[in-house]
Amino acid sequence: MNKGVYVALLSIGLAQGLKIPIHFIRKKEYRPELFFQTGGMPSSHSAGVASLTTFIALKRGLPTIDFALSLIYGLIVMYDAQGIRRQTGELTLKVNSMGELMEKIHKDETVEFKEEKPKKLKEMLGHQPAEVIGGALLGVVTGIIGHKLTKK
């Protein structure tokens, strides 16, 4: 594996790890399982692609095809993280609240029937724009530090 991959994976791990203390500061709730979940501050998607793009820019230079590919790929990933995935998360919130409403309606019903309780959908899929920016900034810093530490 090359050093750029290590830097990107480290950045993703840092972003996932930072979600726990950031959530604790905001909500006063300790949730270590956030390390393994999507969504939240900072975006690990953004951190990973930003650190790799920064590392490539510093290692190979801006006028290279490597940098161009990484930059375009990174922009698509960040756009998707706060666009389509965020919209999916918001739709999921609505579906889950409809499920809760249906449960309340069924409780008032006198007819008995057996129904399996549907599994609640995961609500935290995408990112707010600030979470994407936070991840990108973390990625740039990680990319710079990674480049400096791996220089010969």
Coordinates of N, CA, C and O in Angstrom, one line a residue:
M1 N 0.8 -1.2 0.0 CA 0.0 0.0 0.0 C 0.9 1.2 0.0 O 1.9 1.2 0.6
N2 N 0.4 2.3 -0.6 CA 1.2 3.5 -0.6 C 0.9 4.4 0.6 O -0.2 4.2 1.2
K3 N 1.7 5.4 0.8 CA 1.5 6.3 2.0 C 0.3 7.1 1.9 O -0.3 7.4 2.9
G4 N -0.2 7.5 0.7 CA -1.4 8.2 0.5 C -2.6 7.5 1.0 O -3.5 8.1 1.7
V5 N -2.6 6.2 0.8 CA -3.7 5.3 1.3 C -3.7 5.3 2.9 O -4.8 5.5 3.5
Y6 N -2.5 5.2 3.4 CA -2.4 5.2 4.9 C -2.9 6.6 5.5 O -3.6 6.6 6.5
V7 N -2.5 7.6 4.8 CA -2.9 9.0 5.3 C -4.5 9.1 5.2 O -5.1 9.6 6.2
A8 N -5.0 8.7 4.1 CA -6.5 8.7 4.0 C -7.2 7.9 5.0 O -8.2 8.3 5.6
L9 N -6.7 6.6 5.2 CA -7.4 5.8 6.2 C -7.2 6.3 7.6 O -8.2 6.3 8.4
L10 N -6.1 6.9 7.9 CA -5.9 7.6 9.2 C -6.9 8.7 9.4 O -7.5 8.9 10.5
S11 N -7.0 9.5 8.4 CA -8.0 10.6 8.4 C -9.4 10.2 8.6 O -10.1 10.8 9.4
I12 N -9.8 9.1 8.0 CA -11.1 8.5 8.1 C -11.3 8.1 9.6 O -12.3 8.4 10.2
G13 N -10.3 7.4 10.1 CA -10.4 6.9 11.5 C -10.4 8.1 12.5 O -11.2 8.0 13.5
L14 N -9.6 9.1 12.2 CA -9.7 10.3 13.1 C -11.1 10.9 13.1 O -11.6 11.3 14.2
A15 N -11.6 11.1 11.9 CA -13.0 11.7 11.8 C -14.0 10.9 12.6 O -14.8 11.4 13.3
Q16 N -14.0 9.6 12.4 CA -14.9 8.7 13.1 C -14.7 8.8 14.6 O -15.7 8.9 15.4
G17 N -13.5 8.8 15.0 CA -13.2 8.9 16.5 C -13.6 10.3 17.1 O -14.1 10.3 18.2
L18 N -13.5 11.3 16.3 CA -13.9 12.7 16.8 C -15.4 12.8 16.9 O -15.8 13.7 17.7
K19 N -16.1 12.0 16.3 CA -17.6 12.1 16.4 C -18.1 11.9 17.8 O -19.0 12.5 18.3
I20 N -17.4 11.0 18.5 CA -17.8 10.7 19.9 C -17.6 11.9 20.9 O -18.6 12.3 21.5
P21 N -16.4 12.5 21.0 CA -16.4 13.7 21.9 C -17.2 14.9 21.4 O -17.7 15.6 22.2
I22 N -17.3 15.1 20.1 CA -18.1 16.2 19.6 C -19.6 16.0 19.9 O -20.2 16.9 20.4
H23 N -20.0 14.8 19.8 CA -21.4 14.5 20.1 C -21.6 14.7 21.6 O -22.6 15.2 22.1
F24 N -20.6 14.2 22.4 CA -20.7 14.4 23.9 C -20.8 15.8 24.3 O -21.6 16.2 25.1
I25 N -20.0 16.7 23.7 CA -20.0 18.1 24.0 C -21.3 18.7 23.6 O -21.9 19.5 24.4
R26 N -21.9 18.3 22.5 CA -23.1 18.9 22.0 C -24.3 18.4 22.8 O -25.2 19.2 23.1
K27 N -24.4 17.1 23.0 CA -25.6 16.5 23.6 C -25.5 16.0 25.0 O -26.5 15.5 25.5
K28 N -24.3 16.1 25.6 CA -24.0 15.5 26.9 C -24.4 14.1 27.0 O -25.0 13.6 27.9
E29 N -24.1 13.3 25.9 CA -24.5 11.9 25.8 C -23.3 11.2 25.2 O -22.8 11.5 24.1
Y30 N -22.8 10.2 26.0 CA -21.6 9.4 25.5 C -22.1 8.2 24.7 O -22.8 7.3 25.2
R31 N -21.7 8.2 23.4 CA -22.2 7.2 22.5 C -21.0 6.6 21.6 O -20.8 7.1 20.5
P32 N -20.3 5.7 22.2 CA -19.1 5.2 21.5 C -19.5 4.5 20.2 O -18.6 4.3 19.3
E33 N -20.7 4.0 20.0 CA -21.1 3.3 18.8 C -21.1 4.3 17.6 O -21.1 3.8 16.4
L34 N -21.0 5.6 17.8 CA -20.9 6.6 16.7 C -19.7 6.3 15.8 O -19.6 6.7 14.7
F35 N -18.6 5.7 16.4 CA -17.4 5.4 15.7 C -17.7 4.5 14.4 O -17.1 4.7 13.4
F36 N -18.7 3.7 14.5 CA -19.1 2.8 13.5 C -20.3 3.2 12.6 O -20.8 2.4 11.8
Q37 N -20.8 4.4 12.8 CA -21.9 4.9 12.1 C -21.6 6.0 11.1 O -20.6 6.6 11.2
T38 N -22.5 6.1 10.1 CA -22.4 7.2 9.1 C -23.0 8.5 9.6 O -23.8 8.4 10.6
G39 N -22.7 9.6 9.0 CA -23.3 10.8 9.4 C -22.6 11.4 10.6 O -21.7 10.8 11.2
G40 N -22.9 12.7 10.9 CA -22.3 13.3 12.0 C -21.1 14.2 11.7 O -20.6 14.2 10.6
M41 N -20.6 14.9 12.7 CA -19.5 15.8 12.6 C -18.3 15.2 13.1 O -18.3 14.7 14.3
P42 N -17.2 15.2 12.4 CA -17.0 15.6 11.0 C -17.2 14.5 10.0 O -17.2 13.3 10.4
S43 N -17.4 14.8 8.8 CA -17.6 13.8 7.8 C -16.4 13.0 7.5 O -15.3 13.6 7.1
S44 N -16.4 11.7 7.7 CA -15.2 10.9 7.4 C -15.0 10.7 5.9 O -13.9 10.6 5.5
H45 N -16.1 10.8 5.2 CA -16.0 10.7 3.7 C -15.1 11.9 3.2 O -14.2 11.8 2.4
S46 N -15.5 13.1 3.7 CA -14.8 14.3 3.3 C -13.4 14.3 3.8 O -12.4 14.7 3.1
A47 N -13.2 13.9 5.0 CA -11.8 13.8 5.6 C -10.9 12.9 4.8 O -9.8 13.3 4.4
G48 N -11.4 11.8 4.4 CA -10.6 10.8 3.6 C -10.2 11.3 2.3 O -9.0 11.3 1.9
V49 N -11.2 11.8 1.5 CA -10.9 12.3 0.2 C -10.0 13.6 0.2 O -9.2 13.8 -0.6
A50 N -10.3 14.5 1.2 CA -9.5 15.7 1.3 C -8.1 15.4 1.7 O -7.2 16.1 1.2
S51 N -7.9 14.5 2.6 CA -6.5 14.2 3.0 C -5.7 13.5 1.8 O -4.6 13.9 1.6
L52 N -6.4 12.7 1.1 CA -5.7 12.0 0.0 C -5.4 13.1 -1.1 O -4.3 13.1 -1.7
T53 N -6.3 13.9 -1.4 CA -6.1 15.0 -2.4 C -5.0 15.9 -2.0 O -4.1 16.3 -2.8
T54 N -5.0 16.3 -0.7 CA -3.9 17.2 -0.2 C -2.6 16.5 -0.3 O -1.6 17.1 -0.7
F55 N -2.5 15.2 0.1 CA -1.3 14.5 0.1 C -0.8 14.4 -1.4 O 0.4 14.6 -1.6
I56 N -1.6 14.1 -2.3 CA -1.2 14.0 -3.7 C -0.7 15.3 -4.2 O 0.3 15.4 -4.9
A57 N -1.4 16.4 -3.9 CA -1.0 17.7 -4.3 C 0.4 18.1 -3.8 O 1.2 18.6 -4.6
L58 N 0.7 17.7 -2.6 CA 2.0 18.0 -2.0 C 3.1 17.1 -2.5 O 4.2 17.5 -2.7
K59 N 2.7 15.9 -2.8 CA 3.7 14.8 -3.2 C 4.0 14.9 -4.7 O 5.1 14.8 -5.1
R60 N 2.9 15.0 -5.5 CA 3.1 14.9 -7.0 C 2.9 16.3 -7.7 O 3.3 16.4 -8.8
G61 N 2.2 17.2 -7.0 CA 2.0 18.5 -7.6 C 0.6 18.7 -8.2 O -0.1 17.7 -8.4
L62 N 0.2 20.0 -8.4 CA -1.1 20.3 -8.8 C -1.3 20.0 -10.3 O -2.4 19.6 -10.7
P63 N -0.3 20.1 -11.2 CA -0.6 19.8 -12.6 C -0.6 18.4 -13.0 O -0.4 18.1 -14.2
T64 N -0.8 17.4 -12.1 CA -0.7 16.0 -12.4 C -2.1 15.4 -12.6 O -3.1 15.9 -12.0
I65 N -2.2 14.4 -13.3 CA -3.5 13.7 -13.5 C -3.9 13.0 -12.2 O -5.1 12.9 -11.9
D66 N -2.9 12.6 -11.3 CA -3.2 12.1 -10.0 C -4.1 13.1 -9.2 O -5.1 12.7 -8.6
F67 N -3.6 14.3 -9.1 CA -4.3 15.3 -8.4 C -5.6 15.6 -9.0 O -6.6 15.7 -8.2
A68 N -5.7 15.7 -10.3 CA -7.0 16.0 -10.9 C -8.0 14.9 -10.6 O -9.2 15.2 -10.3
L69 N -7.6 13.7 -10.8 CA -8.6 12.6 -10.5 C -9.0 12.6 -9.0 O -10.2 12.5 -8.7
S70 N -8.1 12.8 -8.1 CA -8.4 12.8 -6.7 C -9.3 14.0 -6.3 O -10.3 13.8 -5.6
L71 N -9.0 15.1 -6.9 CA -9.9 16.3 -6.7 C -11.3 16.1 -7.1 O -12.2 16.4 -6.4
I72 N -11.5 15.7 -8.4 CA -12.8 15.5 -8.9 C -13.6 14.4 -8.2 O -14.7 14.6 -7.8
Y73 N -12.9 13.3 -7.9 CA -13.5 12.3 -7.1 C -13.9 12.8 -5.7 O -15.0 12.5 -5.3
G74 N -13.0 13.5 -5.1 CA -13.3 14.1 -3.8 C -14.5 15.0 -3.8 O -15.3 15.0 -2.9
L75 N -14.6 15.9 -4.8 CA -15.7 16.8 -4.8 C -17.0 16.1 -5.0 O -18.0 16.4 -4.4
I76 N -17.0 15.0 -5.8 CA -18.2 14.2 -6.0 C -18.6 13.5 -4.7 O -19.8 13.5 -4.3
V77 N -17.6 13.0 -4.0 CA -17.9 12.3 -2.7 C -18.5 13.3 -1.7 O -19.5 13.0 -1.0
M78 N -17.9 14.5 -1.6 CA -18.4 15.5 -0.7 C -19.8 16.0 -1.0 O -20.6 16.2 -0.2
Y79 N -20.0 16.2 -2.3 CA -21.3 16.6 -2.8 C -22.4 15.6 -2.5 O -23.5 15.9 -1.9
D80 N -22.0 14.3 -2.7 CA -23.0 13.2 -2.4 C -23.2 13.1 -0.9 O -24.4 12.9 -0.5
A81 N -22.2 13.3 -0.1 CA -22.3 13.2 1.3 C -23.3 14.2 1.9 O -24.1 13.9 2.8
Q82 N -23.3 15.4 1.4 CA -24.3 16.4 1.9 C -25.5 16.6 1.1 O -26.4 17.2 1.4
G83 N -25.5 15.9 -0.1 CA -26.7 16.1 -1.0 C -27.6 14.9 -0.9 O -28.5 14.9 -0.1
I84 N -27.3 13.9 -1.7 CA -28.2 12.8 -1.9 C -28.4 12.0 -0.6 O -29.5 11.7 -0.2
R85 N -27.2 11.7 0.1 CA -27.3 11.0 1.3 C -28.0 11.7 2.4 O -28.8 11.1 3.2
R86 N -27.9 13.0 2.4 CA -28.6 13.8 3.4 C -30.1 13.8 3.2 O -30.9 13.7 4.1
Q87 N -30.5 13.9 1.9 CA -31.9 13.9 1.6 C -32.5 12.5 1.9 O -33.6 12.4 2.4
T88 N -31.7 11.5 1.7 CA -32.2 10.1 2.1 C -32.4 10.0 3.6 O -33.4 9.5 4.0
G89 N -31.5 10.6 4.3 CA -31.7 10.6 5.8 C -32.9 11.4 6.2 O -33.6 11.0 7.1
E90 N -33.2 12.5 5.6 CA -34.4 13.3 5.9 C -35.6 12.6 5.6 O -36.6 12.6 6.3
L91 N -35.6 11.9 4.4 CA -36.8 11.0 4.1 C -37.0 9.9 5.1 O -38.1 9.6 5.4
T92 N -35.9 9.3 5.5 CA -36.0 8.3 6.5 C -36.6 8.7 7.8 O -37.4 8.0 8.4
L93 N -36.3 10.0 8.2 CA -36.9 10.5 9.4 C -38.4 10.6 9.3 O -39.2 10.3 10.2
K94 N -38.9 11.0 8.1 CA -40.3 11.1 7.8 C -41.0 9.7 7.8 O -42.0 9.5 8.4
V95 N -40.3 8.7 7.2 CA -40.9 7.4 7.2 C -40.9 6.8 8.6 O -41.9 6.2 9.0
N96 N -39.9 7.0 9.4 CA -39.9 6.5 10.8 C -41.0 7.2 11.6 O -41.7 6.5 12.4
S97 N -41.2 8.5 11.4 CA -42.2 9.2 12.2 C -43.6 8.7 11.8 O -44.6 8.6 12.6
M98 N -43.8 8.4 10.5 CA -45.0 7.8 10.0 C -45.3 6.5 10.6 O -46.4 6.1 11.0
G99 N -44.2 5.7 10.8 CA -44.4 4.4 11.5 C -44.8 4.5 12.9 O -45.7 3.8 13.4
E100 N -44.3 5.5 13.6 CA -44.7 5.8 15.0 C -46.2 6.2 15.0 O -46.9 5.8 15.9
L101 N -46.6 7.0 14.1 CA -48.0 7.5 14.0 C -48.9 6.3 13.7 O -49.9 6.2 14.4
M102 N -48.5 5.4 12.9 CA -49.3 4.2 12.6 C -49.4 3.3 13.8 O -50.5 2.8 14.1
E103 N -48.4 3.2 14.6 CA -48.4 2.4 15.9 C -49.5 3.0 16.8 O -50.2 2.3 17.4
K104 N -49.5 4.4 16.9 CA -50.5 5.0 17.8 C -51.9 4.8 17.3 O -52.8 4.5 18.0
I105 N -52.1 4.8 16.0 CA -53.4 4.5 15.4 C -53.8 3.1 15.6 O -55.0 2.8 16.0
H106 N -52.9 2.1 15.5 CA -53.2 0.7 15.7 C -53.5 0.4 17.1 O -54.3 -0.5 17.4
K107 N -53.0 1.2 18.1 CA -53.3 0.9 19.5 C -54.7 1.2 19.8 O -55.3 0.6 20.7
D108 N -55.3 2.2 19.1 CA -56.7 2.5 19.4 C -57.7 1.6 18.6 O -58.9 1.6 18.9
E109 N -57.2 0.8 17.8 CA -58.0 -0.1 17.0 C -58.4 -1.4 17.8 O -57.6 -1.9 18.6
T110 N -59.7 -1.8 17.7 CA -60.1 -2.9 18.5 C -59.9 -4.3 17.8 O -60.0 -5.3 18.5
V111 N -59.7 -4.3 16.5 CA -59.5 -5.5 15.8 C -58.1 -6.0 16.0 O -57.2 -5.3 15.9
E112 N -58.0 -7.3 16.4 CA -56.7 -7.9 16.7 C -56.1 -8.5 15.4 O -56.8 -9.2 14.7
F113 N -54.9 -8.2 15.2 CA -54.2 -8.8 14.0 C -52.7 -8.9 14.4 O -52.2 -8.1 15.2
K114 N -52.0 -9.9 13.8 CA -50.6 -10.0 14.1 C -49.8 -9.4 13.0 O -50.1 -9.6 11.8
E115 N -48.9 -8.6 13.4 CA -48.1 -7.9 12.4 C -46.7 -7.8 13.0 O -46.5 -7.5 14.2
E116 N -45.7 -8.1 12.2 CA -44.3 -7.9 12.6 C -44.0 -6.4 12.7 O -44.3 -5.7 11.7
K117 N -43.4 -6.0 13.7 CA -43.0 -4.6 13.8 C -41.9 -4.4 12.8 O -40.8 -5.1 12.8
P118 N -42.0 -3.4 12.0 CA -41.0 -3.1 11.0 C -39.8 -2.5 11.7 O -39.8 -1.8 12.7
K119 N -38.6 -2.9 11.1 CA -37.4 -2.4 11.6 C -37.2 -0.9 11.3 O -37.5 -0.4 10.2
K120 N -36.9 -0.1 12.3 CA -36.7 1.3 12.2 C -35.5 1.6 11.3 O -34.5 1.0 11.4
L121 N -35.7 2.5 10.3 CA -34.6 2.8 9.4 C -33.6 3.7 10.1 O -33.9 4.5 10.9
K122 N -32.4 3.6 9.6 CA -31.3 4.4 10.1 C -31.5 5.8 9.7 O -31.6 6.1 8.5
E123 N -31.4 6.8 10.6 CA -31.8 8.1 10.2 C -30.6 9.0 9.9 O -30.7 10.0 9.3
M124 N -29.4 8.7 10.4 CA -28.3 9.5 10.3 C -27.4 9.0 9.1 O -26.5 8.2 9.3
L125 N -27.7 9.3 7.9 CA -27.0 8.8 6.7 C -26.1 9.9 6.2 O -24.9 9.6 5.9
G126 N -26.6 11.0 5.9 CA -25.8 12.1 5.2 C -25.3 13.1 6.2 O -25.3 13.0 7.4
H127 N -24.8 14.2 5.6 CA -24.2 15.3 6.4 C -24.7 16.6 6.1 O -25.1 16.9 5.0
Q128 N -24.7 17.5 7.1 CA -25.0 18.9 6.9 C -23.8 19.5 6.3 O -22.7 19.0 6.4
P129 N -23.9 20.6 5.5 CA -22.8 21.2 4.9 C -21.6 21.5 5.8 O -20.4 21.3 5.5
A130 N -21.9 21.9 7.1 CA -20.8 22.2 8.0 C -20.1 20.9 8.4 O -18.8 21.0 8.6
E131 N -20.7 19.8 8.4 CA -20.1 18.5 8.7 C -19.1 18.1 7.6 O -18.0 17.6 7.8
V132 N -19.5 18.4 6.4 CA -18.7 18.1 5.2 C -17.5 19.1 5.2 O -16.3 18.6 5.0
I133 N -17.7 20.3 5.5 CA -16.6 21.3 5.6 C -15.6 20.9 6.7 O -14.4 20.9 6.6
G134 N -16.2 20.5 7.9 CA -15.3 20.1 9.0 C -14.5 18.9 8.6 O -13.3 18.8 9.0
G135 N -15.1 17.9 8.0 CA -14.3 16.8 7.5 C -13.2 17.1 6.5 O -12.1 16.6 6.6
A136 N -13.6 18.0 5.6 CA -12.6 18.4 4.6 C -11.4 19.2 5.2 O -10.3 18.9 4.9
L137 N -11.7 20.0 6.2 CA -10.6 20.7 6.9 C -9.7 19.7 7.7 O -8.5 19.9 7.6
L138 N -10.4 18.8 8.3 CA -9.6 17.8 9.1 C -8.7 17.0 8.1 O -7.6 16.7 8.3
G139 N -9.3 16.7 6.9 CA -8.6 16.0 5.9 C -7.4 16.7 5.3 O -6.3 16.2 5.1
V140 N -7.6 18.0 5.1 CA -6.4 18.8 4.6 C -5.3 18.9 5.6 O -4.1 18.7 5.3
V141 N -5.6 19.1 6.9 CA -4.6 19.1 8.0 C -3.9 17.7 8.0 O -2.7 17.7 8.1
T142 N -4.7 16.7 8.0 CA -4.1 15.3 8.1 C -3.2 15.1 6.8 O -2.1 14.5 7.0
G143 N -3.7 15.5 5.7 CA -2.9 15.3 4.5 C -1.5 16.1 4.5 O -0.5 15.5 4.1
I144 N -1.6 17.3 5.1 CA -0.3 18.1 5.2 C 0.6 17.4 6.2 O 1.8 17.2 5.9
I145 N 0.1 17.0 7.4 CA 0.9 16.4 8.4 C 1.4 15.0 7.8 O 2.6 14.7 8.0
G146 N 0.6 14.3 7.2 CA 1.0 13.0 6.6 C 2.1 13.2 5.6 O 3.1 12.4 5.6
H147 N 2.0 14.2 4.8 CA 3.1 14.4 3.8 C 4.4 14.8 4.5 O 5.4 14.3 4.1
K148 N 4.3 15.7 5.5 CA 5.5 16.1 6.2 C 6.2 14.9 6.9 O 7.4 14.8 6.9
L149 N 5.4 14.0 7.4 CA 5.9 12.9 8.2 C 6.5 11.8 7.3 O 7.3 11.0 7.7
T150 N 6.0 11.7 6.0 CA 6.5 10.7 5.1 C 7.5 11.2 4.1 O 7.9 10.4 3.2
K151 N 7.9 12.4 4.2 CA 9.0 12.9 3.3 C 10.3 12.2 3.6 O 10.6 11.9 4.7
K152 N 11.0 12.0 2.5 CA 12.4 11.4 2.7 C 13.4 12.4 3.1 O 13.4 13.5 2.7

